[in-house]
Amino acid sequence: MAEAAEDREDLVEDSPDVAHDRDPQTSTSQTAPDKKKRNAFAELMSPKLKAPKSDASDKKPRRSLKSLSPWKGALLDYIKHPERFPNEVLRVTPNTVLVKDGFPKATVHLLLLPRSPKHYDLHPHESFKDLEFLAMMKEEAASAAKIAAAELGRQLSPFSATSKARNDAMDAGVPYDELPPGRDYLSDIRIGIHAHPSMAHLHVHIISRDMHSDRLKHRKHYNSFNTSFFIPVADYPLAEDDERLRTSFQNANLSKDFVCWRCKKVFGNRFAELKHHLDEEFESWKKE
C-alpha cells in the first residue's frame, strides 16, 4: 500500500499541507537588527485581502472525495473560495492559488494549488501527463518561487555576509537598479510534489531547503522532502519506467536513515539528534 507523506494521526492535528487559519510560523530564531530597509515583498507576505501505474497497489481507483475525511479535502476551499482566507492566500491568478502552508516544514513553505477541476482531483503523476497543464504549472511555480525567495531574503539577509554590501547600499539610498548583487535566495527554493500526497487535491510545494521548523516532528516529515519521495516539478513528465513511480521504491524512501540536507551527515534513526543538528546548520547557513 502506498504511504502518504504523513501519518493520518499526525495530519488530523498537524498537517503540513493544509493552509490553516492560523498564521504560519515563518520567523527566524533570531531577531534581525533594527534597520529600516526597503523591501518590496514584506507587504506581499503579510495578510491580504489516478495514481502511479507501476505497482499493482497503485492501480486502485481513486476514492470519491465524498468518502474522504475532512482534512483530506481541506485544500478545496482555498481553490474555490480564496477570498475567505486573506491571511493565508498570497496570490490568485486565473490558473492557480498560492497559499502559505499552515504547518511549514521550513523557513518559507508555500503551496501552489491549480484551479482547474479537470486536474486538481488527479494525482500529480496523472495531471502532469497533460503537457499544456504541466507547462502552465511550471511557469506559475517559477513565479511563486520568486515570491518565496524574496521572503527568504527578507528574513535572512540581515544575517547574511553575502547580502551585506547590498543591504548597506539600500540603507544608503542607492537606486534599486544600481544595487550590487546579493545572495541568490532563489537557489535555496525547491519546487516539487510528494510521490504519495497526503491531501486529496493537487498541490505543489514551494519550500526553502533549510527544514528549520518546530513543525518538523518525525521521520516522514523530514524524509518526504529529503529523498526521492519529493519529486521536482521540473522532472515531469516522468518516463513510464521511472522508479519514482513505484510504490515500493517510495515507501522505502520514507523509512530511510536521516541524512542532513546540507553536510550529508547520516543520523540513522536518531531524529532528536538530527533536529539539534538542523538548528546548528540553519545558524551557519543563514550567515553565508
PDB file of C-alpha atoms in Angstrom:
ATOM      1  CA  MET A   1       0.000   0.000   0.000  1.00  0.00           C
ATOM      2  CA  ALA A   2       1.252   3.448  -0.841  1.00  0.00           C
ATOM      3  CA  GLU A   3       2.226   5.596   2.107  1.00  0.00           C
ATOM      4  CA  ALA A   4       1.419   9.284   2.231  1.00  0.00           C
ATOM      5  CA  ALA A   5       3.991  11.764   3.433  1.00  0.00           C
ATOM      6  CA  GLU A   6       2.390  11.867   6.866  1.00  0.00           C
ATOM      7  CA  ASP A   7       0.684   9.513   9.286  1.00  0.00           C
ATOM      8  CA  ARG A   8      -3.064  10.120   9.364  1.00  0.00           C
ATOM      9  CA  GLU A   9      -2.978  10.736  13.101  1.00  0.00           C
ATOM     10  CA  ASP A  10      -0.367  13.418  12.596  1.00  0.00           C
ATOM     11  CA  LEU A  11      -2.237  15.050   9.738  1.00  0.00           C
ATOM     12  CA  VAL A  12      -5.508  15.359  11.609  1.00  0.00           C
ATOM     13  CA  GLU A  13      -3.783  17.513  14.166  1.00  0.00           C
ATOM     14  CA  ASP A  14      -0.738  18.779  12.312  1.00  0.00           C
ATOM     15  CA  SER A  15      -0.984  18.618   8.534  1.00  0.00           C
ATOM     16  CA  PRO A  16       1.921  20.060   6.553  1.00  0.00           C
ATOM     17  CA  ASP A  17      -0.304  20.528   3.544  1.00  0.00           C
ATOM     18  CA  VAL A  18      -3.348  22.312   4.987  1.00  0.00           C
ATOM     19  CA  ALA A  19      -3.349  26.078   4.758  1.00  0.00           C
ATOM     20  CA  HIS A  20      -4.716  26.556   8.264  1.00  0.00           C
ATOM     21  CA  ASP A  21      -6.487  29.617   9.616  1.00  0.00           C
ATOM     22  CA  ARG A  22      -3.594  30.407  11.905  1.00  0.00           C
ATOM     23  CA  ASP A  23      -0.594  32.359  10.656  1.00  0.00           C
ATOM     24  CA  PRO A  24       2.318  30.018   9.884  1.00  0.00           C
ATOM     25  CA  GLN A  25       5.485  30.367  11.874  1.00  0.00           C
ATOM     26  CA  THR A  26       7.901  31.887   9.407  1.00  0.00           C
ATOM     27  CA  SER A  27      10.269  33.880  11.601  1.00  0.00           C
ATOM     28  CA  THR A  28      13.905  33.009  12.160  1.00  0.00           C
ATOM     29  CA  SER A  29      15.229  32.034  15.546  1.00  0.00           C
ATOM     30  CA  GLN A  30      16.937  35.407  15.972  1.00  0.00           C
ATOM     31  CA  THR A  31      15.637  38.929  15.823  1.00  0.00           C
ATOM     32  CA  ALA A  32      17.023  40.875  12.908  1.00  0.00           C
ATOM     33  CA  PRO A  33      18.986  44.038  13.564  1.00  0.00           C
ATOM     34  CA  ASP A  34      16.793  47.096  13.874  1.00  0.00           C
ATOM     35  CA  LYS A  35      17.438  48.671  10.469  1.00  0.00           C
ATOM     36  CA  LYS A  36      14.968  50.200   8.069  1.00  0.00           C
ATOM     37  CA  LYS A  37      15.312  48.576   4.654  1.00  0.00           C
ATOM     38  CA  ARG A  38      13.328  48.983   1.500  1.00  0.00           C
ATOM     39  CA  ASN A  39      11.590  45.675   0.977  1.00  0.00           C
ATOM     40  CA  ALA A  40       9.285  45.055  -1.950  1.00  0.00           C
ATOM     41  CA  PHE A  41       7.935  41.763  -0.668  1.00  0.00           C
ATOM     42  CA  ALA A  42       7.386  42.194   3.078  1.00  0.00           C
ATOM     43  CA  GLU A  43       3.947  43.617   2.468  1.00  0.00           C
ATOM     44  CA  LEU A  44       3.157  40.905  -0.058  1.00  0.00           C
ATOM     45  CA  MET A  45       3.810  38.209   2.529  1.00  0.00           C
ATOM     46  CA  SER A  46       1.607  39.928   5.097  1.00  0.00           C
ATOM     47  CA  PRO A  47      -2.157  39.159   5.204  1.00  0.00           C
ATOM     48  CA  LYS A  48      -4.186  40.170   2.101  1.00  0.00           C
ATOM     49  CA  LEU A  49      -7.481  40.656   1.041  1.00  0.00           C
ATOM     50  CA  LYS A  50      -5.329   8.012 -10.965  1.00  0.00           C
ATOM     51  CA  ALA A  51      -2.406   7.178  -9.323  1.00  0.00           C
ATOM     52  CA  PRO A  52       1.026   5.904 -10.468  1.00  0.00           C
ATOM     53  CA  LYS A  53       0.753   2.735 -12.553  1.00  0.00           C
ATOM     54  CA  SER A  54       3.978   0.913 -11.748  1.00  0.00           C
ATOM     55  CA  ASP A  55       2.749  -1.257  -8.843  1.00  0.00           C
ATOM     56  CA  ALA A  56      -0.435  -3.269  -8.545  1.00  0.00           C
ATOM     57  CA  SER A  57      -1.305  -1.393  -5.353  1.00  0.00           C
ATOM     58  CA  ASP A  58      -1.224   1.839  -7.362  1.00  0.00           C
ATOM     59  CA  LYS A  59      -3.951   0.680  -9.744  1.00  0.00           C
ATOM     60  CA  LYS A  60      -6.810   1.079  -7.303  1.00  0.00           C
ATOM     61  CA  PRO A  61      -9.372   3.670  -8.419  1.00  0.00           C
ATOM     62  CA  ARG A  62      -9.237   6.972  -6.612  1.00  0.00           C
ATOM     63  CA  ARG A  63     -11.797   7.257  -3.843  1.00  0.00           C
ATOM     64  CA  SER A  64     -14.646   9.674  -4.171  1.00  0.00           C
ATOM     65  CA  LEU A  65     -13.932  12.927  -2.356  1.00  0.00           C
ATOM     66  CA  LYS A  66     -17.214  12.405  -0.512  1.00  0.00           C
ATOM     67  CA  SER A  67     -15.665   9.397   1.248  1.00  0.00           C
ATOM     68  CA  LEU A  68     -12.617  11.325   2.458  1.00  0.00           C
ATOM     69  CA  SER A  69     -12.209  12.639   5.978  1.00  0.00           C
ATOM     70  CA  PRO A  70     -12.461  16.460   6.224  1.00  0.00           C
ATOM     71  CA  TRP A  71      -8.716  17.130   6.487  1.00  0.00           C
ATOM     72  CA  LYS A  72      -8.036  15.184   3.306  1.00  0.00           C
ATOM     73  CA  GLY A  73     -10.044  17.580   1.159  1.00  0.00           C
ATOM     74  CA  ALA A  74      -9.271  20.749   3.086  1.00  0.00           C
ATOM     75  CA  LEU A  75      -7.406  22.448   0.226  1.00  0.00           C
ATOM     76  CA  LEU A  76     -10.523  22.668  -1.930  1.00  0.00           C
ATOM     77  CA  ASP A  77     -11.860  25.669  -0.024  1.00  0.00           C
ATOM     78  CA  TYR A  78      -8.728  27.639  -0.869  1.00  0.00           C
ATOM     79  CA  ILE A  79      -9.160  26.779  -4.521  1.00  0.00           C
ATOM     80  CA  LYS A  80     -12.841  27.638  -4.715  1.00  0.00           C
ATOM     81  CA  HIS A  81     -13.070  30.496  -2.213  1.00  0.00           C
ATOM     82  CA  PRO A  82      -9.635  32.125  -1.824  1.00  0.00           C
ATOM     83  CA  GLU A  83     -11.284  35.387  -0.762  1.00  0.00           C
ATOM     84  CA  ARG A  84     -12.302  33.729   2.510  1.00  0.00           C
ATOM     85  CA  PHE A  85      -8.674  33.323   3.581  1.00  0.00           C
ATOM     86  CA  PRO A  86      -6.958  36.720   3.411  1.00  0.00           C
ATOM     87  CA  ASN A  87      -4.350  35.668   5.984  1.00  0.00           C
ATOM     88  CA  GLU A  88      -3.221  32.631   4.022  1.00  0.00           C
ATOM     89  CA  VAL A  89      -3.709  33.447   0.334  1.00  0.00           C
ATOM     90  CA  LEU A  90      -0.778  35.331  -1.208  1.00  0.00           C
ATOM     91  CA  ARG A  91      -1.798  35.410  -4.848  1.00  0.00           C
ATOM     92  CA  VAL A  92      -4.697  34.381  -7.066  1.00  0.00           C
ATOM     93  CA  THR A  93      -4.349  34.049 -10.833  1.00  0.00           C
ATOM     94  CA  PRO A  94      -6.822  32.666 -13.380  1.00  0.00           C
ATOM     95  CA  ASN A  95      -4.998  29.331 -13.099  1.00  0.00           C
ATOM     96  CA  THR A  96      -3.707  28.964  -9.531  1.00  0.00           C
ATOM     97  CA  VAL A  97      -3.958  29.986  -5.903  1.00  0.00           C
ATOM     98  CA  LEU A  98      -0.756  30.478  -3.887  1.00  0.00           C
ATOM     99  CA  VAL A  99      -1.080  29.992  -0.124  1.00  0.00           C
ATOM    100  CA  LYS A 100       1.158  29.861   2.923  1.00  0.00           C
ATOM    101  CA  ASP A 101       1.410  26.337   4.293  1.00  0.00           C
ATOM    102  CA  GLY A 102      -0.239  26.397   7.714  1.00  0.00           C
ATOM    103  CA  PHE A 103       2.247  23.863   9.089  1.00  0.00           C
ATOM    104  CA  PRO A 104       5.518  24.861   7.396  1.00  0.00           C
ATOM    105  CA  LYS A 105       8.414  22.453   7.385  1.00  0.00           C
ATOM    106  CA  ALA A 106      10.989  25.154   6.603  1.00  0.00           C
ATOM    107  CA  THR A 107      11.535  28.883   6.994  1.00  0.00           C
ATOM    108  CA  VAL A 108       9.408  29.518   3.884  1.00  0.00           C
ATOM    109  CA  HIS A 109       6.829  26.960   2.780  1.00  0.00           C
ATOM    110  CA  LEU A 110       4.107  27.769   0.251  1.00  0.00           C
ATOM    111  CA  LEU A 111       1.590  25.654  -1.673  1.00  0.00           C
ATOM    112  CA  LEU A 112       0.607  26.263  -5.283  1.00  0.00           C
ATOM    113  CA  LEU A 113      -2.917  24.989  -5.994  1.00  0.00           C
ATOM    114  CA  PRO A 114      -4.283  24.651  -9.548  1.00  0.00           C
ATOM    115  CA  ARG A 115      -7.849  25.867 -10.060  1.00  0.00           C
ATOM    116  CA  SER A 116      -8.744  23.503 -12.893  1.00  0.00           C
ATOM    117  CA  PRO A 117     -11.336  20.897 -11.752  1.00  0.00           C
ATOM    118  CA  LYS A 118     -10.151  18.690 -14.586  1.00  0.00           C
ATOM    119  CA  HIS A 119      -6.746  18.433 -12.927  1.00  0.00           C
ATOM    120  CA  TYR A 120      -6.898  19.177  -9.200  1.00  0.00           C
ATOM    121  CA  ASP A 121      -8.644  15.904  -8.309  1.00  0.00           C
ATOM    122  CA  LEU A 122      -5.941  13.854 -10.021  1.00  0.00           C
ATOM    123  CA  HIS A 123      -2.679  12.537  -8.670  1.00  0.00           C
ATOM    124  CA  PRO A 124       0.191  14.740  -9.897  1.00  0.00           C
ATOM    125  CA  HIS A 125       1.540  11.848 -11.977  1.00  0.00           C
ATOM    126  CA  GLU A 126      -1.723  11.833 -13.915  1.00  0.00           C
ATOM    127  CA  SER A 127      -2.371  15.560 -14.139  1.00  0.00           C
ATOM    128  CA  PHE A 128       1.169  16.274 -15.335  1.00  0.00           C
ATOM    129  CA  LYS A 129       0.678  13.991 -18.337  1.00  0.00           C
ATOM    130  CA  ASP A 130      -1.267  16.929 -19.775  1.00  0.00           C
ATOM    131  CA  LEU A 131       1.689  18.825 -21.195  1.00  0.00           C
ATOM    132  CA  GLU A 132      -0.171  22.113 -21.574  1.00  0.00           C
ATOM    133  CA  PHE A 133      -1.263  21.966 -17.936  1.00  0.00           C
ATOM    134  CA  LEU A 134       2.259  20.985 -16.872  1.00  0.00           C
ATOM    135  CA  ALA A 135       3.770  23.931 -18.742  1.00  0.00           C
ATOM    136  CA  MET A 136       1.324  26.299 -17.032  1.00  0.00           C
ATOM    137  CA  MET A 137       2.134  24.872 -13.585  1.00  0.00           C
ATOM    138  CA  LYS A 138       5.875  25.133 -14.207  1.00  0.00           C
ATOM    139  CA  GLU A 139       5.507  28.779 -15.213  1.00  0.00           C
ATOM    140  CA  GLU A 140       3.329  29.664 -12.231  1.00  0.00           C
ATOM    141  CA  ALA A 141       5.596  27.708  -9.867  1.00  0.00           C
ATOM    142  CA  ALA A 142       8.635  29.610 -11.137  1.00  0.00           C
ATOM    143  CA  SER A 143       6.849  32.887 -10.407  1.00  0.00           C
ATOM    144  CA  ALA A 144       5.812  31.648  -6.954  1.00  0.00           C
ATOM    145  CA  ALA A 145       9.399  30.618  -6.240  1.00  0.00           C
ATOM    146  CA  LYS A 146      10.496  34.232  -6.760  1.00  0.00           C
ATOM    147  CA  ILE A 147       7.990  35.325  -4.119  1.00  0.00           C
ATOM    148  CA  ALA A 148       9.291  32.641  -1.765  1.00  0.00           C
ATOM    149  CA  ALA A 149      12.896  33.686  -2.449  1.00  0.00           C
ATOM    150  CA  ALA A 150      12.085  37.320  -1.715  1.00  0.00           C
ATOM    151  CA  GLU A 151      10.527  36.333   1.602  1.00  0.00           C
ATOM    152  CA  LEU A 152      13.506  34.141   2.449  1.00  0.00           C
ATOM    153  CA  GLY A 153      15.781  37.076   1.703  1.00  0.00           C
ATOM    154  CA  ARG A 154      13.659  39.383   3.833  1.00  0.00           C
ATOM    155  CA  GLN A 155      14.125  37.059   6.784  1.00  0.00           C
ATOM    156  CA  LEU A 156      17.754  36.038   6.301  1.00  0.00           C
ATOM    157  CA  SER A 157      19.551  38.920   4.584  1.00  0.00           C
ATOM    158  CA  PRO A 158      20.159  40.869   7.831  1.00  0.00           C
ATOM    159  CA  PHE A 159      22.367  37.938   8.940  1.00  0.00           C
ATOM    160  CA  SER A 160      23.958  37.099   5.568  1.00  0.00           C
ATOM    161  CA  ALA A 161      27.545  38.045   4.740  1.00  0.00           C
ATOM    162  CA  THR A 162      26.766  37.755   1.026  1.00  0.00           C
ATOM    163  CA  SER A 163      23.916  40.243   1.382  1.00  0.00           C
ATOM    164  CA  LYS A 164      25.817  42.846   3.410  1.00  0.00           C
ATOM    165  CA  ALA A 165      27.034  45.032   0.542  1.00  0.00           C
ATOM    166  CA  ARG A 166      23.572  45.132  -0.996  1.00  0.00           C
ATOM    167  CA  ASN A 167      21.929  45.896   2.342  1.00  0.00           C
ATOM    168  CA  ASP A 168      24.409  48.711   3.034  1.00  0.00           C
ATOM    169  CA  ALA A 169      23.728  50.191  -0.404  1.00  0.00           C
ATOM    170  CA  MET A 170      19.989  50.067   0.203  1.00  0.00           C
ATOM    171  CA  ASP A 171      20.477  51.840   3.544  1.00  0.00           C
ATOM    172  CA  ALA A 172      22.485  54.478   1.728  1.00  0.00           C
ATOM    173  CA  GLY A 173      19.640  55.108  -0.712  1.00  0.00           C
ATOM    174  CA  VAL A 174      21.267  53.656  -3.806  1.00  0.00           C
ATOM    175  CA  PRO A 175      18.653  53.256  -6.586  1.00  0.00           C
ATOM    176  CA  TYR A 176      17.357  49.730  -6.966  1.00  0.00           C
ATOM    177  CA  ASP A 177      18.779  49.205 -10.455  1.00  0.00           C
ATOM    178  CA  GLU A 178      22.233  50.250  -9.217  1.00  0.00           C
ATOM    179  CA  LEU A 179      22.395  47.950  -6.195  1.00  0.00           C
ATOM    180  CA  PRO A 180      25.236  45.423  -6.038  1.00  0.00           C
ATOM    181  CA  PRO A 181      24.227  41.770  -6.349  1.00  0.00           C
ATOM    182  CA  GLY A 182      23.280  39.979  -3.165  1.00  0.00           C
ATOM    183  CA  ARG A 183      22.769  36.385  -2.141  1.00  0.00           C
ATOM    184  CA  ASP A 184      20.923  34.160  -4.588  1.00  0.00           C
ATOM    185  CA  TYR A 185      17.984  33.122  -2.415  1.00  0.00           C
ATOM    186  CA  LEU A 186      16.143  31.658  -5.382  1.00  0.00           C
ATOM    187  CA  SER A 187      18.708  28.843  -5.490  1.00  0.00           C
ATOM    188  CA  ASP A 188      17.577  27.846  -1.986  1.00  0.00           C
ATOM    189  CA  ILE A 189      13.935  27.361  -3.037  1.00  0.00           C
ATOM    190  CA  ARG A 190      12.703  23.913  -4.078  1.00  0.00           C
ATOM    191  CA  ILE A 191       9.624  23.190  -6.203  1.00  0.00           C
ATOM    192  CA  GLY A 192       8.076  19.733  -6.130  1.00  0.00           C
ATOM    193  CA  ILE A 193       5.381  17.281  -5.146  1.00  0.00           C
ATOM    194  CA  HIS A 194       5.185  14.265  -2.845  1.00  0.00           C
ATOM    195  CA  ALA A 195       5.070  10.889  -4.590  1.00  0.00           C
ATOM    196  CA  HIS A 196       2.041   9.944  -2.498  1.00  0.00           C
ATOM    197  CA  PRO A 197       0.403  13.214  -1.410  1.00  0.00           C
ATOM    198  CA  SER A 198      -1.303  13.344   1.952  1.00  0.00           C
ATOM    199  CA  MET A 199      -4.044  15.684   0.713  1.00  0.00           C
ATOM    200  CA  ALA A 200      -6.689  14.934  -1.907  1.00  0.00           C
ATOM    201  CA  HIS A 201      -6.156  17.958  -4.146  1.00  0.00           C
ATOM    202  CA  LEU A 202      -3.105  18.566  -6.264  1.00  0.00           C
ATOM    203  CA  HIS A 203      -0.619  20.918  -4.668  1.00  0.00           C
ATOM    204  CA  VAL A 204       2.955  21.866  -5.432  1.00  0.00           C
ATOM    205  CA  HIS A 205       5.321  22.628  -2.572  1.00  0.00           C
ATOM    206  CA  ILE A 206       7.418  25.796  -2.856  1.00  0.00           C
ATOM    207  CA  ILE A 207       9.812  25.366   0.056  1.00  0.00           C
ATOM    208  CA  SER A 208      13.169  26.637   1.268  1.00  0.00           C
ATOM    209  CA  ARG A 209      15.760  23.920   1.719  1.00  0.00           C
ATOM    210  CA  ASP A 210      16.601  24.534   5.395  1.00  0.00           C
ATOM    211  CA  MET A 211      13.992  22.272   7.089  1.00  0.00           C
ATOM    212  CA  HIS A 212      14.123  24.598  10.099  1.00  0.00           C
ATOM    213  CA  SER A 213      10.716  24.479  11.781  1.00  0.00           C
ATOM    214  CA  ASP A 214       9.131  23.338  15.018  1.00  0.00           C
ATOM    215  CA  ARG A 215       6.511  21.678  12.775  1.00  0.00           C
ATOM    216  CA  LEU A 216       9.140  19.165  11.679  1.00  0.00           C
ATOM    217  CA  LYS A 217       8.285  16.393  14.124  1.00  0.00           C
ATOM    218  CA  HIS A 218       9.082  12.932  12.797  1.00  0.00           C
ATOM    219  CA  ARG A 219      10.692  10.738  10.141  1.00  0.00           C
ATOM    220  CA  LYS A 220       8.121  11.180   7.370  1.00  0.00           C
ATOM    221  CA  HIS A 221       8.126  14.949   7.793  1.00  0.00           C
ATOM    222  CA  TYR A 222      11.834  15.001   7.006  1.00  0.00           C
ATOM    223  CA  ASN A 223      12.241  12.177   4.513  1.00  0.00           C
ATOM    224  CA  SER A 224       9.250  13.229   2.439  1.00  0.00           C
ATOM    225  CA  PHE A 225      11.242  16.343   1.481  1.00  0.00           C
ATOM    226  CA  ASN A 226      14.783  14.963   1.522  1.00  0.00           C
ATOM    227  CA  THR A 227      14.631  11.763  -0.503  1.00  0.00           C
ATOM    228  CA  SER A 228      13.332  10.951  -3.971  1.00  0.00           C
ATOM    229  CA  PHE A 229       9.853  10.910  -2.400  1.00  0.00           C
ATOM    230  CA  PHE A 230       9.979  14.648  -3.184  1.00  0.00           C
ATOM    231  CA  ILE A 231       9.840  14.890  -6.973  1.00  0.00           C
ATOM    232  CA  PRO A 232      10.855  18.199  -8.594  1.00  0.00           C
ATOM    233  CA  VAL A 233       8.184  19.534 -10.931  1.00  0.00           C
ATOM    234  CA  ALA A 234      11.000  20.235 -13.391  1.00  0.00           C
ATOM    235  CA  ASP A 235      11.462  16.465 -13.802  1.00  0.00           C
ATOM    236  CA  TYR A 236       7.990  15.977 -15.296  1.00  0.00           C
ATOM    237  CA  PRO A 237       6.804  14.396 -17.479  1.00  0.00           C
ATOM    238  CA  LEU A 238       8.283  11.226 -15.973  1.00  0.00           C
ATOM    239  CA  ALA A 239       9.149   8.249 -18.141  1.00  0.00           C
ATOM    240  CA  GLU A 240       6.896   5.228 -17.725  1.00  0.00           C
ATOM    241  CA  ASP A 241       9.794   3.232 -16.257  1.00  0.00           C
ATOM    242  CA  ASP A 242      10.914   5.941 -13.802  1.00  0.00           C
ATOM    243  CA  GLU A 243      11.480   4.199 -10.469  1.00  0.00           C
ATOM    244  CA  ARG A 244       9.904   7.120  -8.634  1.00  0.00           C
ATOM    245  CA  LEU A 245       6.530   5.903  -9.894  1.00  0.00           C
ATOM    246  CA  ARG A 246       6.897   2.644  -7.957  1.00  0.00           C
ATOM    247  CA  THR A 247       5.132   2.428  -4.608  1.00  0.00           C
ATOM    248  CA  SER A 248       7.706   0.051  -3.116  1.00  0.00           C
ATOM    249  CA  PHE A 249      10.545   2.426  -4.017  1.00  0.00           C
ATOM    250  CA  GLN A 250       8.781   5.408  -2.472  1.00  0.00           C
ATOM    251  CA  ASN A 251       7.729   3.609   0.705  1.00  0.00           C
ATOM    252  CA  ALA A 252      11.358   2.641   1.181  1.00  0.00           C
ATOM    253  CA  ASN A 253      12.383   6.292   0.814  1.00  0.00           C
ATOM    254  CA  LEU A 254      10.183   7.289   3.746  1.00  0.00           C
ATOM    255  CA  SER A 255      11.891   4.760   6.023  1.00  0.00           C
ATOM    256  CA  LYS A 256      15.470   5.633   5.074  1.00  0.00           C
ATOM    257  CA  ASP A 257      18.075   6.816   7.561  1.00  0.00           C
ATOM    258  CA  PHE A 258      18.187  10.560   8.131  1.00  0.00           C
ATOM    259  CA  VAL A 259      20.765  12.452   6.066  1.00  0.00           C
ATOM    260  CA  CYS A 260      21.452  16.158   6.650  1.00  0.00           C
ATOM    261  CA  TRP A 261      20.380  18.183   3.622  1.00  0.00           C
ATOM    262  CA  ARG A 262      23.447  20.432   3.926  1.00  0.00           C
ATOM    263  CA  CYS A 263      26.503  18.447   5.082  1.00  0.00           C
ATOM    264  CA  LYS A 264      25.159  14.956   4.225  1.00  0.00           C
ATOM    265  CA  LYS A 265      25.975  13.568   7.679  1.00  0.00           C
ATOM    266  CA  VAL A 266      23.988  10.371   8.367  1.00  0.00           C
ATOM    267  CA  PHE A 267      21.951  10.187  11.582  1.00  0.00           C
ATOM    268  CA  GLY A 268      20.352   6.763  11.248  1.00  0.00           C
ATOM    269  CA  ASN A 269      17.107   6.733  13.253  1.00  0.00           C
ATOM    270  CA  ARG A 270      18.181   9.481  15.669  1.00  0.00           C
ATOM    271  CA  PHE A 271      15.585  12.153  14.971  1.00  0.00           C
ATOM    272  CA  ALA A 272      16.266  14.262  18.089  1.00  0.00           C
ATOM    273  CA  GLU A 273      19.946  14.390  17.173  1.00  0.00           C
ATOM    274  CA  LEU A 274      19.040  15.363  13.597  1.00  0.00           C
ATOM    275  CA  LYS A 275      16.793  18.175  14.842  1.00  0.00           C
ATOM    276  CA  HIS A 276      19.578  19.600  17.002  1.00  0.00           C
ATOM    277  CA  HIS A 277      21.960  19.382  14.056  1.00  0.00           C
ATOM    278  CA  LEU A 278      19.466  21.133  11.752  1.00  0.00           C
ATOM    279  CA  ASP A 279      19.322  24.051  14.194  1.00  0.00           C
ATOM    280  CA  GLU A 280      23.102  24.355  14.052  1.00  0.00           C
ATOM    281  CA  GLU A 281      23.148  24.092  10.263  1.00  0.00           C
ATOM    282  CA  PHE A 282      20.467  26.768   9.976  1.00  0.00           C
ATOM    283  CA  GLU A 283      22.522  29.224  12.029  1.00  0.00           C
ATOM    284  CA  SER A 284      25.522  28.673   9.753  1.00  0.00           C
ATOM    285  CA  TRP A 285      23.511  28.633   6.529  1.00  0.00           C
ATOM    286  CA  LYS A 286      21.714  31.928   7.159  1.00  0.00           C
ATOM    287  CA  LYS A 287      25.053  33.665   7.702  1.00  0.00           C
ATOM    288  CA  GLU A 288      26.505  32.621   4.339  1.00  0.00           C
TER     289      GLU A 288
END
